[in-house]
mmCIF file of C-alpha atoms in Angstrom:
data_model
loop_
_atom_site.group_PDB
_atom_site.id
_atom_site.type_symbol
_atom_site.label_atom_id
_atom_site.label_comp_id
_atom_site.label_asym_id
_atom_site.label_seq_id
_atom_site.Cartn_x
_atom_site.Cartn_y
_atom_site.Cartn_z
ATOM 1 C CA MET L 944 32.917 17.841 -46.850
ATOM 2 C CA LYS L 945 31.702 14.840 -44.864
ATOM 3 C CA LYS L 946 27.962 14.344 -44.380
ATOM 4 C CA THR L 947 26.536 12.260 -41.536
ATOM 5 C CA SER L 948 22.779 11.757 -41.138
ATOM 6 C CA THR L 949 21.220 10.646 -37.860
ATOM 7 C CA ARG L 950 17.931 10.892 -35.957
ATOM 8 C CA LEU L 951 16.942 12.865 -32.869
ATOM 9 C CA ALA L 952 14.994 11.260 -30.029
ATOM 10 C CA ASP L 953 11.639 12.293 -31.508
ATOM 11 C CA GLY L 954 12.443 10.962 -34.977
ATOM 12 C CA ARG L 955 13.474 14.205 -36.680
ATOM 13 C CA GLU L 956 16.425 14.056 -39.058
ATOM 14 C CA LEU L 957 19.717 15.748 -38.112
ATOM 15 C CA ILE L 958 22.692 16.062 -40.466
ATOM 16 C CA TYR L 959 26.281 16.972 -39.615
ATOM 17 C CA TYR L 960 28.408 18.637 -42.294
ATOM 18 C CA ASP L 961 32.083 18.424 -41.372
ATOM 19 C CA LEU L 962 35.248 19.920 -42.807
ATOM 20 C CA ARG L 963 37.300 16.810 -41.968
ATOM 21 C CA ASP L 964 36.558 13.498 -43.655
ATOM 22 C CA ASP L 965 37.690 11.497 -40.605
ATOM 23 C CA THR L 966 35.198 13.087 -38.183
ATOM 24 C CA VAL L 967 33.009 10.524 -36.408
ATOM 25 C CA ARG L 968 29.447 11.485 -35.438
ATOM 26 C CA ASP L 969 27.899 8.783 -33.256
ATOM 27 C CA ALA L 970 26.476 10.766 -30.323
ATOM 28 C CA VAL L 971 22.935 9.772 -29.358
ATOM 29 C CA ASP L 972 20.158 12.184 -28.433
ATOM 30 C CA ARG L 973 19.497 11.315 -24.772
ATOM 31 C CA ARG L 974 16.509 13.592 -24.266
ATOM 32 C CA PRO L 975 13.141 11.988 -23.400
ATOM 33 C CA LEU L 976 11.290 13.561 -26.329
ATOM 34 C CA GLU L 977 7.941 12.441 -27.640
ATOM 35 C CA ARG L 978 7.432 12.332 -31.396
ATOM 36 C CA THR L 979 6.765 15.801 -32.790
ATOM 37 C CA VAL L 980 3.132 16.544 -33.631
ATOM 38 C CA THR L 981 2.352 19.507 -35.890
ATOM 39 C CA THR L 982 -0.857 21.178 -37.055
ATOM 40 C CA SER L 983 0.584 22.806 -40.154
ATOM 41 C CA GLU L 984 -1.683 23.328 -43.154
ATOM 42 C CA VAL L 985 -1.604 25.535 -46.227
ATOM 43 C CA ARG L 986 -4.688 27.563 -47.155
ATOM 44 C CA ARG L 987 -5.094 29.421 -50.433
ATOM 45 C CA ASP L 988 -6.567 32.925 -50.442
ATOM 46 C CA PRO L 989 -9.261 32.928 -53.163
ATOM 47 C CA LEU L 990 -9.033 36.701 -53.697
ATOM 48 C CA LEU L 991 -5.276 37.230 -53.741
ATOM 49 C CA GLY L 992 -4.383 33.809 -55.108
ATOM 50 C CA ASP L 993 -1.538 33.349 -52.627
ATOM 51 C CA SER L 994 -1.080 30.762 -49.878
ATOM 52 C CA VAL L 995 -0.893 31.083 -46.094
ATOM 53 C CA ALA L 996 0.649 28.526 -43.737
ATOM 54 C CA ILE L 997 -1.476 27.961 -40.630
ATOM 55 C CA ALA L 998 0.774 26.622 -37.868
ATOM 56 C CA SER L 999 -0.790 27.175 -34.454
ATOM 57 C CA HIS L 1000 1.619 24.745 -32.757
ATOM 58 C CA ARG L 1001 4.387 27.345 -33.190
ATOM 59 C CA GLN L 1002 2.975 29.406 -30.315
ATOM 60 C CA GLY L 1003 4.875 27.108 -27.968
ATOM 61 C CA ARG L 1004 8.292 27.436 -29.614
ATOM 62 C CA THR L 1005 11.396 28.374 -27.655
ATOM 63 C CA TYR L 1006 11.534 32.124 -27.054
ATOM 64 C CA HIS L 1007 14.717 34.018 -26.118
ATOM 65 C CA PRO L 1008 16.288 31.437 -23.783
ATOM 66 C CA PRO L 1009 19.380 32.426 -21.767
ATOM 67 C CA ALA L 1010 22.685 31.643 -23.473
ATOM 68 C CA ASP L 1011 23.393 28.673 -21.200
ATOM 69 C CA GLU L 1012 20.106 27.074 -22.294
ATOM 70 C CA CYS L 1013 20.465 27.675 -26.030
ATOM 71 C CA PRO L 1014 19.056 24.674 -27.940
ATOM 72 C CA LEU L 1015 21.430 25.274 -30.876
ATOM 73 C CA CYS L 1016 24.660 24.973 -28.912
ATOM 74 C CA PRO L 1017 26.328 21.544 -28.737
ATOM 75 C CA SER L 1018 25.327 19.246 -25.873
ATOM 76 C CA GLN L 1019 27.725 19.413 -22.935
ATOM 77 C CA GLY L 1020 27.561 16.858 -20.122
ATOM 78 C CA GLU L 1021 24.003 16.780 -18.843
ATOM 79 C CA ARG L 1022 23.025 19.970 -20.654
ATOM 80 C CA LEU L 1023 21.309 18.425 -23.652
ATOM 81 C CA SER L 1024 20.376 20.396 -26.757
ATOM 82 C CA GLU L 1025 19.086 19.821 -30.282
ATOM 83 C CA ILE L 1026 22.628 18.803 -31.279
ATOM 84 C CA PRO L 1027 23.681 15.593 -29.456
ATOM 85 C CA ASP L 1028 27.402 15.942 -30.127
ATOM 86 C CA SER L 1029 29.749 18.100 -28.053
ATOM 87 C CA SER L 1030 30.954 20.040 -31.104
ATOM 88 C CA TYR L 1031 30.093 20.589 -34.756
ATOM 89 C CA ASP L 1032 31.043 22.517 -37.879
ATOM 90 C CA VAL L 1033 27.643 22.912 -39.582
ATOM 91 C CA VAL L 1034 24.422 21.157 -38.587
ATOM 92 C CA VAL L 1035 21.033 20.937 -40.293
ATOM 93 C CA PHE L 1036 17.961 19.444 -38.637
ATOM 94 C CA GLU L 1037 14.198 19.361 -39.017
ATOM 95 C CA ASN L 1038 12.583 22.224 -37.149
ATOM 96 C CA ARG L 1039 10.800 21.102 -33.983
ATOM 97 C CA PHE L 1040 8.190 23.834 -34.561
ATOM 98 C CA PRO L 1041 7.848 23.904 -38.367
ATOM 99 C CA SER L 1042 5.669 26.295 -40.336
ATOM 100 C CA LEU L 1043 5.442 23.626 -43.055
ATOM 101 C CA ALA L 1044 5.368 19.872 -42.508
ATOM 102 C CA GLY L 1045 4.285 16.632 -44.167
ATOM 103 C CA ASP L 1046 2.222 17.215 -47.302
ATOM 104 C CA SER L 1047 2.610 20.966 -46.667
ATOM 105 C CA GLY L 1048 6.379 20.956 -47.151
ATOM 106 C CA ARG L 1049 9.294 20.939 -44.719
ATOM 107 C CA CYS L 1050 11.251 23.377 -42.523
ATOM 108 C CA GLU L 1051 14.850 22.921 -41.435
ATOM 109 C CA VAL L 1052 17.275 24.801 -39.169
ATOM 110 C CA VAL L 1053 20.872 25.444 -40.281
ATOM 111 C CA CYS L 1054 23.425 26.114 -37.529
ATOM 112 C CA PHE L 1055 26.399 27.906 -39.085
ATOM 113 C CA THR L 1056 28.836 27.340 -36.213
ATOM 114 C CA SER L 1057 28.927 25.944 -32.682
ATOM 115 C CA ASP L 1058 30.169 29.336 -31.391
ATOM 116 C CA HIS L 1059 27.127 30.923 -29.735
ATOM 117 C CA ASN L 1060 28.612 34.434 -29.752
ATOM 118 C CA ALA L 1061 29.649 34.498 -33.411
ATOM 119 C CA SER L 1062 27.751 35.622 -36.503
ATOM 120 C CA PHE L 1063 27.956 34.582 -40.145
ATOM 121 C CA ALA L 1064 30.309 37.516 -40.768
ATOM 122 C CA ASP L 1065 32.724 36.023 -38.211
ATOM 123 C CA LEU L 1066 33.119 32.763 -40.130
ATOM 124 C CA THR L 1067 36.289 31.910 -41.999
ATOM 125 C CA GLU L 1068 36.073 31.473 -45.760
ATOM 126 C CA GLU L 1069 36.406 27.722 -45.238
ATOM 127 C CA GLN L 1070 33.457 27.698 -42.827
ATOM 128 C CA ALA L 1071 31.330 29.867 -45.141
ATOM 129 C CA ARG L 1072 32.067 27.488 -48.033
ATOM 130 C CA LEU L 1073 30.854 24.590 -45.885
ATOM 131 C CA VAL L 1074 27.570 26.438 -45.275
ATOM 132 C CA LEU L 1075 27.220 26.977 -49.030
ATOM 133 C CA ASP L 1076 27.796 23.260 -49.600
ATOM 134 C CA ALA L 1077 25.181 22.426 -46.960
ATOM 135 C CA TRP L 1078 22.639 24.795 -48.594
ATOM 136 C CA THR L 1079 23.327 23.158 -51.940
ATOM 137 C CA ASP L 1080 23.011 19.632 -50.594
ATOM 138 C CA ARG L 1081 19.739 20.393 -48.829
ATOM 139 C CA THR L 1082 18.356 22.068 -51.955
ATOM 140 C CA SER L 1083 19.127 18.893 -53.878
ATOM 141 C CA GLU L 1084 17.659 16.542 -51.276
ATOM 142 C CA LEU L 1085 14.508 18.562 -50.630
ATOM 143 C CA SER L 1086 13.796 19.031 -54.327
ATOM 144 C CA HIS L 1087 13.164 15.282 -54.578
ATOM 145 C CA LEU L 1088 10.392 15.273 -51.967
ATOM 146 C CA PRO L 1089 6.997 14.866 -53.706
ATOM 147 C CA SER L 1090 5.448 17.689 -51.663
ATOM 148 C CA VAL L 1091 8.169 20.257 -52.466
ATOM 149 C CA GLU L 1092 8.055 22.741 -55.337
ATOM 150 C CA GLN L 1093 10.503 25.437 -54.221
ATOM 151 C CA VAL L 1094 13.427 25.627 -51.765
ATOM 152 C CA PHE L 1095 14.330 28.836 -49.933
ATOM 153 C CA CYS L 1096 17.540 29.048 -47.850
ATOM 154 C CA PHE L 1097 17.621 32.163 -45.678
ATOM 155 C CA GLU L 1098 18.934 33.814 -42.529
ATOM 156 C CA ASN L 1099 17.133 36.164 -40.154
ATOM 157 C CA ARG L 1100 19.623 38.041 -37.995
ATOM 158 C CA GLY L 1101 18.866 40.259 -35.028
ATOM 159 C CA ALA L 1102 16.124 40.700 -32.442
ATOM 160 C CA GLU L 1103 14.741 43.581 -34.503
ATOM 161 C CA ILE L 1104 13.913 41.071 -37.251
ATOM 162 C CA GLY L 1105 12.090 38.856 -34.751
ATOM 163 C CA VAL L 1106 14.806 36.266 -34.147
ATOM 164 C CA THR L 1107 14.057 34.318 -30.963
ATOM 165 C CA LEU L 1108 17.334 32.363 -30.740
ATOM 166 C CA GLY L 1109 20.594 34.320 -30.594
ATOM 167 C CA HIS L 1110 22.801 31.502 -31.883
ATOM 168 C CA PRO L 1111 24.050 32.090 -35.477
ATOM 169 C CA HIS L 1112 21.659 30.092 -37.633
ATOM 170 C CA GLY L 1113 19.389 30.204 -40.643
ATOM 171 C CA GLN L 1114 16.486 28.232 -42.002
ATOM 172 C CA ILE L 1115 15.413 26.350 -45.091
ATOM 173 C CA TYR L 1116 11.772 26.349 -46.179
ATOM 174 C CA ALA L 1117 10.679 23.757 -48.720
ATOM 175 C CA TYR L 1118 7.361 25.032 -50.068
ATOM 176 C CA PRO L 1119 4.649 22.894 -51.703
ATOM 177 C CA PHE L 1120 3.975 25.753 -54.149
ATOM 178 C CA THR L 1121 5.769 28.495 -56.065
ATOM 179 C CA THR L 1122 6.013 31.479 -53.739
ATOM 180 C CA PRO L 1123 4.191 34.720 -54.699
ATOM 181 C CA ARG L 1124 7.439 36.698 -55.011
ATOM 182 C CA THR L 1125 8.957 34.145 -57.362
ATOM 183 C CA ALA L 1126 5.723 33.986 -59.368
ATOM 184 C CA LEU L 1127 5.932 37.749 -59.916
ATOM 185 C CA MET L 1128 9.498 37.389 -61.188
ATOM 186 C CA LEU L 1129 8.467 34.583 -63.536
ATOM 187 C CA ARG L 1130 5.577 36.623 -64.946
ATOM 188 C CA SER L 1131 7.879 39.582 -65.578
ATOM 189 C CA LEU L 1132 10.418 37.223 -67.092
ATOM 190 C CA ALA L 1133 7.817 35.743 -69.454
ATOM 191 C CA ALA L 1134 6.440 39.143 -70.475
ATOM 192 C CA HIS L 1135 9.905 40.544 -71.177
ATOM 193 C CA LYS L 1136 10.916 37.472 -73.180
ATOM 194 C CA GLU L 1137 7.841 37.803 -75.370
ATOM 195 C CA ALA L 1138 8.147 41.571 -75.792
ATOM 196 C CA THR L 1139 11.832 41.448 -76.788
ATOM 197 C CA GLY L 1140 11.784 38.355 -78.944
ATOM 198 C CA GLY L 1141 13.643 36.177 -76.466
ATOM 199 C CA GLU L 1142 15.831 38.449 -74.298
ATOM 200 C CA ASN L 1143 16.322 37.292 -70.715
ATOM 201 C CA LEU L 1144 15.171 39.881 -68.161
ATOM 202 C CA PHE L 1145 17.671 38.827 -65.474
ATOM 203 C CA ASP L 1146 20.528 39.219 -67.952
ATOM 204 C CA ALA L 1147 19.226 42.632 -68.974
ATOM 205 C CA VAL L 1148 18.969 43.802 -65.354
ATOM 206 C CA LEU L 1149 22.486 42.637 -64.526
ATOM 207 C CA GLU L 1150 23.927 44.288 -67.635
ATOM 208 C CA SER L 1151 22.153 47.534 -66.789
ATOM 209 C CA GLU L 1152 23.361 47.542 -63.183
ATOM 210 C CA LEU L 1153 26.955 46.830 -64.229
ATOM 211 C CA ALA L 1154 26.846 49.934 -66.402
ATOM 212 C CA GLY L 1155 25.358 52.096 -63.648
ATOM 213 C CA GLU L 1156 26.264 53.650 -60.290
ATOM 214 C CA ARG L 1157 24.698 51.178 -57.880
ATOM 215 C CA VAL L 1158 27.340 48.414 -57.971
ATOM 216 C CA VAL L 1159 28.674 47.813 -54.457
ATOM 217 C CA LEU L 1160 31.391 45.319 -55.310
ATOM 218 C CA GLU L 1161 32.235 42.894 -58.096
ATOM 219 C CA SER L 1162 34.637 40.016 -58.616
ATOM 220 C CA GLU L 1163 35.463 37.596 -61.390
ATOM 221 C CA HIS L 1164 32.350 35.500 -60.784
ATOM 222 C CA TRP L 1165 29.973 37.651 -58.689
ATOM 223 C CA VAL L 1166 28.320 41.078 -58.802
ATOM 224 C CA ALA L 1167 26.636 42.846 -55.868
ATOM 225 C CA PHE L 1168 24.460 45.905 -56.433
ATOM 226 C CA VAL L 1169 21.670 47.965 -54.893
ATOM 227 C CA PRO L 1170 18.684 47.485 -57.237
ATOM 228 C CA TYR L 1171 17.171 50.435 -59.108
ATOM 229 C CA ALA L 1172 13.838 50.113 -57.249
ATOM 230 C CA ALA L 1173 15.158 48.921 -53.870
ATOM 231 C CA HIS L 1174 12.330 48.300 -51.402
ATOM 232 C CA TRP L 1175 14.468 48.548 -48.263
ATOM 233 C CA PRO L 1176 16.787 51.285 -46.913
ATOM 234 C CA TYR L 1177 19.893 49.190 -47.550
ATOM 235 C CA GLU L 1178 19.279 46.303 -49.953
ATOM 236 C CA VAL L 1179 21.863 44.395 -52.004
ATOM 237 C CA HIS L 1180 21.341 41.737 -54.661
ATOM 238 C CA LEU L 1181 24.210 39.314 -55.279
ATOM 239 C CA TYR L 1182 24.313 37.551 -58.678
ATOM 240 C CA PRO L 1183 26.725 35.072 -60.202
ATOM 241 C CA ARG L 1184 27.910 36.489 -63.526
ATOM 242 C CA ARG L 1185 26.929 33.257 -65.278
ATOM 243 C CA ARG L 1186 23.174 32.713 -64.989
ATOM 244 C CA VAL L 1187 22.150 29.462 -63.295
ATOM 245 C CA PRO L 1188 18.686 28.511 -61.961
ATOM 246 C CA ASP L 1189 19.736 27.304 -58.504
ATOM 247 C CA LEU L 1190 22.609 26.548 -56.156
ATOM 248 C CA LEU L 1191 23.151 23.194 -57.857
ATOM 249 C CA GLY L 1192 24.115 25.007 -61.061
ATOM 250 C CA LEU L 1193 27.003 27.011 -59.608
ATOM 251 C CA GLU L 1194 30.375 26.107 -61.111
ATOM 252 C CA GLU L 1195 33.330 25.379 -58.844
ATOM 253 C CA ASP L 1196 35.063 28.713 -59.531
ATOM 254 C CA ALA L 1197 31.970 30.638 -58.421
ATOM 255 C CA ARG L 1198 31.534 28.409 -55.366
ATOM 256 C CA THR L 1199 35.152 28.948 -54.370
ATOM 257 C CA GLU L 1200 34.890 32.729 -54.716
ATOM 258 C CA PHE L 1201 31.511 33.101 -52.983
ATOM 259 C CA PRO L 1202 32.716 33.060 -49.335
ATOM 260 C CA LYS L 1203 35.103 35.976 -49.809
ATOM 261 C CA VAL L 1204 32.481 38.100 -51.590
ATOM 262 C CA TYR L 1205 29.615 37.300 -49.241
ATOM 263 C CA LEU L 1206 31.636 37.776 -46.050
ATOM 264 C CA GLU L 1207 32.773 41.147 -47.400
ATOM 265 C CA LEU L 1208 29.145 42.173 -47.946
ATOM 266 C CA LEU L 1209 28.067 41.112 -44.463
ATOM 267 C CA ARG L 1210 30.983 42.921 -42.846
ATOM 268 C CA ARG L 1211 30.144 46.087 -44.761
ATOM 269 C CA PHE L 1212 26.555 45.815 -43.541
ATOM 270 C CA ASP L 1213 27.877 45.789 -39.980
ATOM 271 C CA ARG L 1214 29.668 49.089 -40.647
ATOM 272 C CA ILE L 1215 26.797 51.028 -42.221
ATOM 273 C CA PHE L 1216 25.666 52.735 -39.018
ATOM 274 C CA GLY L 1217 29.040 53.213 -37.319
ATOM 275 C CA GLU L 1218 30.788 51.726 -34.340
ATOM 276 C CA ASN L 1219 27.864 52.330 -31.968
ATOM 277 C CA GLU L 1220 25.673 49.869 -33.890
ATOM 278 C CA PRO L 1221 28.024 47.155 -35.193
ATOM 279 C CA SER L 1222 25.432 44.384 -35.528
ATOM 280 C CA THR L 1223 23.079 45.377 -38.313
ATOM 281 C CA PRO L 1224 19.846 43.333 -38.329
ATOM 282 C CA TYR L 1225 19.230 41.769 -41.712
ATOM 283 C CA ILE L 1226 17.455 39.148 -43.790
ATOM 284 C CA ALA L 1227 19.432 37.261 -46.436
ATOM 285 C CA GLY L 1228 17.896 34.681 -48.743
ATOM 286 C CA TRP L 1229 18.639 32.687 -51.884
ATOM 287 C CA HIS L 1230 16.107 33.002 -54.701
ATOM 288 C CA GLN L 1231 16.060 29.777 -56.715
ATOM 289 C CA ALA L 1232 13.923 28.539 -59.586
ATOM 290 C CA PRO L 1233 10.978 26.334 -58.572
ATOM 291 C CA PHE L 1234 11.381 22.611 -59.189
ATOM 292 C CA GLY L 1235 7.771 22.190 -60.247
ATOM 293 C CA GLN L 1236 6.204 22.716 -63.660
ATOM 294 C CA LEU L 1237 6.065 26.267 -65.025
ATOM 295 C CA GLU L 1238 3.183 25.912 -67.495
ATOM 296 C CA GLU L 1239 1.374 28.993 -66.187
ATOM 297 C CA PHE L 1240 4.391 31.136 -67.110
ATOM 298 C CA GLU L 1241 4.179 30.637 -70.853
ATOM 299 C CA GLY L 1242 7.479 30.476 -72.699
ATOM 300 C CA VAL L 1243 9.623 30.304 -69.538
ATOM 301 C CA ASN L 1244 11.626 27.340 -68.253
ATOM 302 C CA ARG L 1245 13.833 26.800 -65.202
ATOM 303 C CA ASP L 1246 17.017 27.765 -67.032
ATOM 304 C CA ASP L 1247 15.598 31.249 -67.687
ATOM 305 C CA PHE L 1248 15.570 31.977 -63.947
ATOM 306 C CA ALA L 1249 18.664 33.511 -62.320
ATOM 307 C CA LEU L 1250 19.833 32.333 -58.922
ATOM 308 C CA HIS L 1251 20.591 35.303 -56.715
ATOM 309 C CA LEU L 1252 20.846 36.284 -53.065
ATOM 310 C CA GLU L 1253 18.957 39.243 -51.643
ATOM 311 C CA LEU L 1254 20.299 40.908 -48.492
ATOM 312 C CA PHE L 1255 18.567 43.787 -46.726
ATOM 313 C CA THR L 1256 18.215 45.503 -43.374
ATOM 314 C CA ILE L 1257 15.122 47.005 -41.781
ATOM 315 C CA ARG L 1258 17.243 49.708 -40.095
ATOM 316 C CA ARG L 1259 16.953 52.984 -42.015
ATOM 317 C CA THR L 1260 19.335 55.063 -39.930
ATOM 318 C CA SER L 1261 21.068 54.866 -36.571
ATOM 319 C CA GLY L 1262 18.538 53.971 -33.887
ATOM 320 C CA LYS L 1263 15.582 53.910 -36.286
ATOM 321 C CA LEU L 1264 13.843 50.991 -37.970
ATOM 322 C CA LYS L 1265 11.837 50.811 -41.181
ATOM 323 C CA PHE L 1266 8.353 49.623 -40.209
ATOM 324 C CA LEU L 1267 5.935 48.205 -42.755
ATOM 325 C CA ALA L 1268 2.924 50.398 -42.069
ATOM 326 C CA GLY L 1269 -0.215 51.218 -44.041
ATOM 327 C CA SER L 1270 1.049 51.470 -47.616
ATOM 328 C CA GLU L 1271 3.507 48.596 -47.347
ATOM 329 C CA SER L 1272 1.444 46.161 -45.257
ATOM 330 C CA GLY L 1273 -1.961 47.178 -46.539
ATOM 331 C CA MET L 1274 -1.228 47.626 -50.247
ATOM 332 C CA ASN L 1275 2.270 46.157 -50.750
ATOM 333 C CA VAL L 1276 3.483 49.526 -52.055
ATOM 334 C CA PHE L 1277 6.888 50.195 -50.499
ATOM 335 C CA ILE L 1278 8.197 53.657 -49.666
ATOM 336 C CA ASN L 1279 11.982 53.832 -49.373
ATOM 337 C CA ASP L 1280 13.522 56.638 -47.314
ATOM 338 C CA ILE L 1281 16.967 56.281 -48.915
ATOM 339 C CA ARG L 1282 17.841 56.715 -52.588
ATOM 340 C CA PRO L 1283 19.343 53.437 -53.883
ATOM 341 C CA GLU L 1284 22.286 55.377 -55.335
ATOM 342 C CA ALA L 1285 23.068 56.842 -51.905
ATOM 343 C CA ALA L 1286 22.803 53.413 -50.278
ATOM 344 C CA ALA L 1287 25.235 51.974 -52.827
ATOM 345 C CA GLN L 1288 27.663 54.827 -52.235
ATOM 346 C CA ARG L 1289 27.547 54.238 -48.471
ATOM 347 C CA LEU L 1290 28.191 50.510 -48.908
ATOM 348 C CA ARG L 1291 31.166 51.229 -51.162
ATOM 349 C CA GLU L 1292 32.600 53.585 -48.545
ATOM 350 C CA VAL L 1293 32.416 51.182 -45.603
ATOM 351 C CA ALA L 1294 35.017 48.623 -46.599
ATOM 352 C CA SER L 1295 35.144 45.813 -44.075
ATOM 353 C CA SER L 1296 38.833 46.237 -43.285
#
């Protein structure tokens, strides 16, 4: 992997990740952009104890442009985009309309390929490995920023999810706090460790799932399963067999095997609902240990956390979506229309080839 860092016309950082070490990236952003001004701030809810990002400047972000005006495609001639070069393998750049910025963290865009009509599932294993390396590198770099406590690499796919740009891409959020979902995991982890005299909850969950009926696929270094209390109609958790706290901890064998396993999962997701609906909308995200101090979670350290990827779709059956209505949105109590065992069985049936 070759990494080349440059700056866009408004001062934002852009980084090329290339498969070839001899690739030269010297294209200049020729757009007449003024320096980006954001209004992002983080406010803490005194009753719930969680944090909300207020980012009113995002109302003006690009919304469903035609394909020939996509800002994530390479620049061609006088059609100038966010990527100055005429081609790329993987690109990461600071979001022009970030939810988090400055002392409130940082938001980045990850373009998986220059092919506008592709998806992550269409990537080769070599391309998917490059994305993994980019995620890992950005996790490392962002973890050193003084305002960052946790790094979340994720992909939203599909208009049903709310994606406003059709080009295959994901995002990286670098939060200035430990996210509520991770905090819940850490509290459960601490409670279980104390109650069992030191047993790791993540290890116990993985061992239990391996012995059960919800495993979707497994390999030498990875295990994918539908969790016992899945929140979403089709939800898969992907764990490395050896527990590590973040992407930086993955050993080379696991990194090498990841593309094959993950691409298989994504391709199975695209087959869940049959040939009439081949592009399943989904959210996929890496859950990593916070880089900040964990004093409030007594007895737990970073190495107790287990890196894992969570992948789920909001489609519950052909032509129907799972909406978060009263119970889910109002009380955070999910109601799943599909038994996790049935979802796992369906995902085992729909092999990608």
